[in-house]
Amino acid sequence: LEPTPEGAARSWTWSVFAGAWATMMVNAGTFSSGAALLSLGLSVRETLFAQSIGAVLLVIGLTLNAAAGVKYGIPFPVFARSSFGSAGAHFCTLSRGAVAVMWLSFQSWQGALGIY
């Protein structure tokens, strides 16, 4: 859990940031939510607008979450200890892991539906 040294390892260019954001937005969940909005009667333009608003909210949340890691070069569990203590950091880390497992399950389910 050592900090990442300053330099090339901690510098993101706009192309790296845009690539990471694009890979987070191109997934089965995004496609299914777009299809759901279309099936609810929204036009293509309204659906794209809603998806764009969601993408902007996602990038704002991810940027705020990553601010400490970028500034100090520390991972999330280390940063959580400074705010919540050792016991609280365990809760934060476990709840973050639970959300990741649920998201993976949802993505797998959506992918299986796409194949079937």
Short mmCIF file of N, CA and C in Angstrom, two decimals:
data_model
loop_
_atom_site.label_atom_id
_atom_site.label_comp_id
_atom_site.label_asym_id
_atom_site.label_seq_id
_atom_site.Cartn_x
_atom_site.Cartn_y
_atom_site.Cartn_z
N LEU A 1 0.81 -1.19 0.00
CA LEU A 1 0.00 0.00 0.00
C LEU A 1 0.85 1.27 0.00
N GLU A 2 2.02 1.17 -0.59
CA GLU A 2 2.88 2.33 -0.70
C GLU A 2 2.32 3.31 -1.73
N PRO A 3 2.56 4.59 -1.51
CA PRO A 3 2.11 5.57 -2.51
C PRO A 3 2.82 5.36 -3.84
N THR A 4 2.11 5.67 -4.91
CA THR A 4 2.71 5.63 -6.24
C THR A 4 3.65 6.83 -6.36
N PRO A 5 4.89 6.61 -6.78
CA PRO A 5 5.81 7.75 -6.87
C PRO A 5 5.35 8.75 -7.92
N GLU A 6 5.68 10.01 -7.67
CA GLU A 6 5.31 11.04 -8.65
C GLU A 6 6.10 10.83 -9.93
N GLY A 7 5.52 11.26 -11.02
CA GLY A 7 6.18 11.11 -12.31
C GLY A 7 5.23 10.51 -13.31
N ALA A 8 5.78 9.73 -14.21
CA ALA A 8 5.00 9.18 -15.33
C ALA A 8 3.89 8.24 -14.85
N ALA A 9 4.11 7.53 -13.74
CA ALA A 9 3.10 6.59 -13.25
C ALA A 9 1.85 7.29 -12.75
N ARG A 10 1.96 8.55 -12.35
CA ARG A 10 0.82 9.28 -11.81
C ARG A 10 0.27 10.35 -12.74
N SER A 11 0.68 10.34 -13.99
CA SER A 11 0.17 11.37 -14.90
C SER A 11 -0.74 10.73 -15.94
N TRP A 12 -1.92 11.26 -16.03
CA TRP A 12 -2.91 10.81 -17.03
C TRP A 12 -3.07 11.92 -18.05
N THR A 13 -2.99 11.56 -19.31
CA THR A 13 -3.27 12.53 -20.36
C THR A 13 -4.77 12.48 -20.65
N TRP A 14 -5.24 13.41 -21.43
CA TRP A 14 -6.66 13.43 -21.78
C TRP A 14 -7.06 12.18 -22.56
N SER A 15 -6.16 11.66 -23.37
CA SER A 15 -6.50 10.47 -24.15
C SER A 15 -6.66 9.25 -23.24
N VAL A 16 -5.83 9.13 -22.21
CA VAL A 16 -5.97 8.01 -21.26
C VAL A 16 -7.28 8.15 -20.49
N PHE A 17 -7.57 9.37 -20.02
CA PHE A 17 -8.80 9.62 -19.28
C PHE A 17 -10.02 9.33 -20.15
N ALA A 18 -10.01 9.79 -21.40
CA ALA A 18 -11.14 9.56 -22.30
C ALA A 18 -11.31 8.08 -22.61
N GLY A 19 -10.20 7.37 -22.77
CA GLY A 19 -10.28 5.93 -23.01
C GLY A 19 -10.86 5.18 -21.83
N ALA A 20 -10.43 5.53 -20.62
CA ALA A 20 -10.97 4.88 -19.42
C ALA A 20 -12.46 5.17 -19.27
N TRP A 21 -12.85 6.41 -19.51
CA TRP A 21 -14.26 6.78 -19.39
C TRP A 21 -15.09 6.06 -20.44
N ALA A 22 -14.59 5.96 -21.65
CA ALA A 22 -15.32 5.28 -22.72
C ALA A 22 -15.51 3.80 -22.41
N THR A 23 -14.47 3.16 -21.85
CA THR A 23 -14.63 1.75 -21.52
C THR A 23 -15.61 1.53 -20.39
N MET A 24 -15.76 2.53 -19.51
CA MET A 24 -16.77 2.41 -18.45
C MET A 24 -18.18 2.63 -18.99
N MET A 25 -18.30 3.35 -20.08
CA MET A 25 -19.63 3.66 -20.61
C MET A 25 -20.11 2.66 -21.66
N VAL A 26 -19.22 1.90 -22.26
CA VAL A 26 -19.62 0.94 -23.29
C VAL A 26 -19.69 -0.42 -22.62
N ASN A 27 -20.89 -0.76 -22.14
CA ASN A 27 -21.09 -2.04 -21.48
C ASN A 27 -22.56 -2.44 -21.60
N ALA A 28 -22.85 -3.64 -21.18
CA ALA A 28 -24.21 -4.17 -21.32
C ALA A 28 -25.24 -3.35 -20.55
N GLY A 29 -24.86 -2.82 -19.40
CA GLY A 29 -25.79 -2.01 -18.62
C GLY A 29 -26.22 -0.74 -19.33
N THR A 30 -25.28 -0.09 -20.00
CA THR A 30 -25.59 1.12 -20.75
C THR A 30 -26.52 0.80 -21.92
N PHE A 31 -26.22 -0.28 -22.61
CA PHE A 31 -27.06 -0.66 -23.75
C PHE A 31 -28.47 -1.02 -23.29
N SER A 32 -28.59 -1.76 -22.18
CA SER A 32 -29.92 -2.17 -21.72
C SER A 32 -30.71 -0.99 -21.17
N SER A 33 -30.04 -0.04 -20.51
CA SER A 33 -30.77 1.13 -20.02
C SER A 33 -31.25 2.00 -21.19
N GLY A 34 -30.43 2.09 -22.23
CA GLY A 34 -30.88 2.82 -23.42
C GLY A 34 -32.07 2.16 -24.07
N ALA A 35 -32.04 0.83 -24.17
CA ALA A 35 -33.17 0.10 -24.75
C ALA A 35 -34.41 0.25 -23.88
N ALA A 36 -34.22 0.25 -22.55
CA ALA A 36 -35.36 0.42 -21.65
C ALA A 36 -36.00 1.80 -21.82
N LEU A 37 -35.16 2.82 -21.97
CA LEU A 37 -35.70 4.18 -22.17
C LEU A 37 -36.46 4.28 -23.48
N LEU A 38 -35.95 3.64 -24.52
CA LEU A 38 -36.66 3.64 -25.79
C LEU A 38 -37.99 2.90 -25.68
N SER A 39 -38.00 1.79 -24.94
CA SER A 39 -39.25 1.03 -24.80
C SER A 39 -40.27 1.77 -23.96
N LEU A 40 -39.83 2.71 -23.13
CA LEU A 40 -40.76 3.52 -22.33
C LEU A 40 -41.38 4.65 -23.14
N GLY A 41 -40.93 4.82 -24.38
CA GLY A 41 -41.53 5.81 -25.25
C GLY A 41 -40.70 7.05 -25.47
N LEU A 42 -39.49 7.12 -24.93
CA LEU A 42 -38.64 8.26 -25.19
C LEU A 42 -38.10 8.18 -26.62
N SER A 43 -37.88 9.34 -27.20
CA SER A 43 -37.30 9.36 -28.54
C SER A 43 -35.81 9.04 -28.45
N VAL A 44 -35.20 8.83 -29.60
CA VAL A 44 -33.77 8.55 -29.62
C VAL A 44 -33.00 9.74 -29.07
N ARG A 45 -33.40 10.93 -29.43
CA ARG A 45 -32.74 12.14 -28.94
C ARG A 45 -32.86 12.26 -27.42
N GLU A 46 -34.04 12.01 -26.87
CA GLU A 46 -34.23 12.07 -25.42
C GLU A 46 -33.43 10.99 -24.70
N THR A 47 -33.37 9.80 -25.30
CA THR A 47 -32.60 8.71 -24.71
C THR A 47 -31.11 9.04 -24.70
N LEU A 48 -30.60 9.57 -25.80
CA LEU A 48 -29.19 9.96 -25.84
C LEU A 48 -28.88 11.07 -24.84
N PHE A 49 -29.83 12.00 -24.69
CA PHE A 49 -29.65 13.08 -23.72
C PHE A 49 -29.60 12.51 -22.29
N ALA A 50 -30.51 11.60 -21.97
CA ALA A 50 -30.54 10.99 -20.64
C ALA A 50 -29.26 10.19 -20.38
N GLN A 51 -28.81 9.45 -21.38
CA GLN A 51 -27.57 8.67 -21.23
C GLN A 51 -26.37 9.62 -21.06
N SER A 52 -26.39 10.74 -21.74
CA SER A 52 -25.30 11.71 -21.62
C SER A 52 -25.26 12.33 -20.23
N ILE A 53 -26.43 12.64 -19.68
CA ILE A 53 -26.50 13.18 -18.32
C ILE A 53 -25.95 12.15 -17.34
N GLY A 54 -26.32 10.89 -17.51
CA GLY A 54 -25.80 9.83 -16.66
C GLY A 54 -24.29 9.69 -16.77
N ALA A 55 -23.76 9.82 -17.97
CA ALA A 55 -22.31 9.72 -18.18
C ALA A 55 -21.58 10.87 -17.51
N VAL A 56 -22.13 12.06 -17.59
CA VAL A 56 -21.51 13.22 -16.94
C VAL A 56 -21.54 13.06 -15.43
N LEU A 57 -22.66 12.60 -14.88
CA LEU A 57 -22.73 12.37 -13.43
C LEU A 57 -21.74 11.30 -13.00
N LEU A 58 -21.57 10.27 -13.82
CA LEU A 58 -20.59 9.23 -13.52
C LEU A 58 -19.18 9.79 -13.47
N VAL A 59 -18.81 10.58 -14.45
CA VAL A 59 -17.44 11.10 -14.48
C VAL A 59 -17.21 12.09 -13.34
N ILE A 60 -18.22 12.83 -12.92
CA ILE A 60 -18.05 13.73 -11.77
C ILE A 60 -17.81 12.92 -10.51
N GLY A 61 -18.63 11.89 -10.28
CA GLY A 61 -18.46 11.06 -9.10
C GLY A 61 -17.12 10.34 -9.07
N LEU A 62 -16.72 9.79 -10.21
CA LEU A 62 -15.44 9.09 -10.26
C LEU A 62 -14.26 10.04 -10.07
N THR A 63 -14.37 11.25 -10.57
CA THR A 63 -13.30 12.23 -10.40
C THR A 63 -13.17 12.63 -8.94
N LEU A 64 -14.31 12.86 -8.28
CA LEU A 64 -14.25 13.21 -6.86
C LEU A 64 -13.70 12.06 -6.02
N ASN A 65 -14.08 10.84 -6.38
CA ASN A 65 -13.60 9.67 -5.65
C ASN A 65 -12.10 9.46 -5.83
N ALA A 66 -11.58 9.82 -6.98
CA ALA A 66 -10.17 9.59 -7.28
C ALA A 66 -9.26 10.74 -6.90
N ALA A 67 -9.81 11.84 -6.43
CA ALA A 67 -9.01 13.04 -6.18
C ALA A 67 -7.87 12.79 -5.19
N ALA A 68 -8.14 12.11 -4.10
CA ALA A 68 -7.08 11.86 -3.10
C ALA A 68 -6.02 10.92 -3.65
N GLY A 69 -6.46 9.90 -4.38
CA GLY A 69 -5.50 8.97 -4.96
C GLY A 69 -4.57 9.64 -5.95
N VAL A 70 -5.10 10.56 -6.72
CA VAL A 70 -4.29 11.27 -7.70
C VAL A 70 -3.33 12.23 -7.00
N LYS A 71 -3.83 12.94 -5.99
CA LYS A 71 -3.00 13.94 -5.33
C LYS A 71 -1.88 13.32 -4.49
N TYR A 72 -2.22 12.27 -3.72
CA TYR A 72 -1.25 11.69 -2.80
C TYR A 72 -0.69 10.35 -3.27
N GLY A 73 -1.25 9.76 -4.31
CA GLY A 73 -0.75 8.50 -4.83
C GLY A 73 -1.10 7.31 -3.96
N ILE A 74 -2.20 7.39 -3.21
CA ILE A 74 -2.58 6.31 -2.29
C ILE A 74 -3.84 5.62 -2.80
N PRO A 75 -4.00 4.32 -2.51
CA PRO A 75 -5.22 3.62 -2.91
C PRO A 75 -6.38 3.96 -1.98
N PHE A 76 -7.59 3.57 -2.39
CA PHE A 76 -8.80 3.90 -1.63
C PHE A 76 -8.76 3.40 -0.19
N PRO A 77 -8.35 2.15 0.11
CA PRO A 77 -8.38 1.71 1.51
C PRO A 77 -7.52 2.57 2.44
N VAL A 78 -6.39 3.06 1.95
CA VAL A 78 -5.54 3.93 2.77
C VAL A 78 -6.23 5.26 3.02
N PHE A 79 -6.85 5.81 2.00
CA PHE A 79 -7.57 7.07 2.16
C PHE A 79 -8.77 6.90 3.09
N ALA A 80 -9.43 5.76 3.01
CA ALA A 80 -10.60 5.52 3.87
C ALA A 80 -10.19 5.46 5.34
N ARG A 81 -9.00 4.97 5.64
CA ARG A 81 -8.53 4.92 7.03
C ARG A 81 -8.41 6.30 7.63
N SER A 82 -8.01 7.27 6.82
CA SER A 82 -7.85 8.62 7.36
C SER A 82 -9.19 9.25 7.70
N SER A 83 -10.24 8.83 7.03
CA SER A 83 -11.56 9.40 7.29
C SER A 83 -12.38 8.59 8.30
N PHE A 84 -12.27 7.24 8.23
CA PHE A 84 -13.16 6.39 9.01
C PHE A 84 -12.44 5.53 10.04
N GLY A 85 -11.13 5.59 10.13
CA GLY A 85 -10.38 4.74 11.05
C GLY A 85 -10.24 3.33 10.46
N SER A 86 -9.55 2.46 11.19
CA SER A 86 -9.30 1.12 10.66
C SER A 86 -10.58 0.31 10.51
N ALA A 87 -11.44 0.34 11.52
CA ALA A 87 -12.68 -0.45 11.45
C ALA A 87 -13.62 0.11 10.39
N GLY A 88 -13.72 1.41 10.30
CA GLY A 88 -14.58 2.01 9.29
C GLY A 88 -14.07 1.77 7.88
N ALA A 89 -12.76 1.71 7.73
CA ALA A 89 -12.18 1.45 6.41
C ALA A 89 -12.55 0.05 5.94
N HIS A 90 -12.64 -0.90 6.86
CA HIS A 90 -13.06 -2.26 6.49
C HIS A 90 -14.48 -2.23 5.93
N PHE A 91 -15.37 -1.48 6.59
CA PHE A 91 -16.75 -1.38 6.08
C PHE A 91 -16.77 -0.76 4.70
N CYS A 92 -16.01 0.32 4.51
CA CYS A 92 -15.98 0.99 3.20
C CYS A 92 -15.46 0.06 2.12
N THR A 93 -14.40 -0.66 2.43
CA THR A 93 -13.80 -1.55 1.45
C THR A 93 -14.73 -2.72 1.13
N LEU A 94 -15.35 -3.30 2.17
CA LEU A 94 -16.26 -4.42 1.94
C LEU A 94 -17.51 -4.00 1.18
N SER A 95 -18.05 -2.82 1.49
CA SER A 95 -19.24 -2.36 0.77
C SER A 95 -18.89 -2.04 -0.69
N ARG A 96 -17.71 -1.52 -0.91
CA ARG A 96 -17.26 -1.27 -2.28
C ARG A 96 -17.09 -2.58 -3.05
N GLY A 97 -16.56 -3.59 -2.37
CA GLY A 97 -16.42 -4.91 -2.98
C GLY A 97 -17.77 -5.55 -3.28
N ALA A 98 -18.74 -5.37 -2.37
CA ALA A 98 -20.08 -5.93 -2.59
C ALA A 98 -20.74 -5.29 -3.81
N VAL A 99 -20.58 -3.99 -3.97
CA VAL A 99 -21.13 -3.32 -5.14
C VAL A 99 -20.45 -3.84 -6.41
N ALA A 100 -19.15 -4.08 -6.36
CA ALA A 100 -18.43 -4.61 -7.53
C ALA A 100 -18.93 -6.01 -7.89
N VAL A 101 -19.20 -6.84 -6.88
CA VAL A 101 -19.72 -8.18 -7.16
C VAL A 101 -21.11 -8.09 -7.78
N MET A 102 -21.96 -7.20 -7.25
CA MET A 102 -23.31 -7.05 -7.83
C MET A 102 -23.23 -6.53 -9.26
N TRP A 103 -22.32 -5.59 -9.53
CA TRP A 103 -22.19 -5.05 -10.88
C TRP A 103 -21.69 -6.12 -11.85
N LEU A 104 -20.74 -6.94 -11.41
CA LEU A 104 -20.26 -8.03 -12.24
C LEU A 104 -21.39 -9.03 -12.52
N SER A 105 -22.20 -9.32 -11.51
CA SER A 105 -23.33 -10.23 -11.69
C SER A 105 -24.32 -9.67 -12.70
N PHE A 106 -24.62 -8.38 -12.59
CA PHE A 106 -25.55 -7.74 -13.53
C PHE A 106 -24.99 -7.78 -14.95
N GLN A 107 -23.71 -7.47 -15.09
CA GLN A 107 -23.09 -7.48 -16.42
C GLN A 107 -23.09 -8.88 -17.01
N SER A 108 -22.83 -9.90 -16.17
CA SER A 108 -22.85 -11.28 -16.65
C SER A 108 -24.25 -11.69 -17.08
N TRP A 109 -25.25 -11.29 -16.30
CA TRP A 109 -26.64 -11.60 -16.63
C TRP A 109 -27.04 -10.93 -17.95
N GLN A 110 -26.68 -9.67 -18.11
CA GLN A 110 -27.00 -8.97 -19.34
C GLN A 110 -26.27 -9.56 -20.53
N GLY A 111 -25.03 -9.94 -20.34
CA GLY A 111 -24.28 -10.58 -21.42
C GLY A 111 -24.87 -11.91 -21.82
N ALA A 112 -25.33 -12.68 -20.82
CA ALA A 112 -25.96 -13.97 -21.11
C ALA A 112 -27.27 -13.77 -21.87
N LEU A 113 -28.03 -12.74 -21.52
CA LEU A 113 -29.26 -12.44 -22.24
C LEU A 113 -28.96 -12.05 -23.68
N GLY A 114 -27.84 -11.34 -23.88
CA GLY A 114 -27.46 -10.95 -25.23
C GLY A 114 -27.08 -12.14 -26.09
N ILE A 115 -26.48 -13.15 -25.48
CA ILE A 115 -26.11 -14.35 -26.23
C ILE A 115 -27.32 -15.21 -26.54
N TYR A 116 -28.21 -15.30 -25.54
CA TYR A 116 -29.40 -16.16 -25.69
C TYR A 116 -30.37 -15.50 -26.62
#
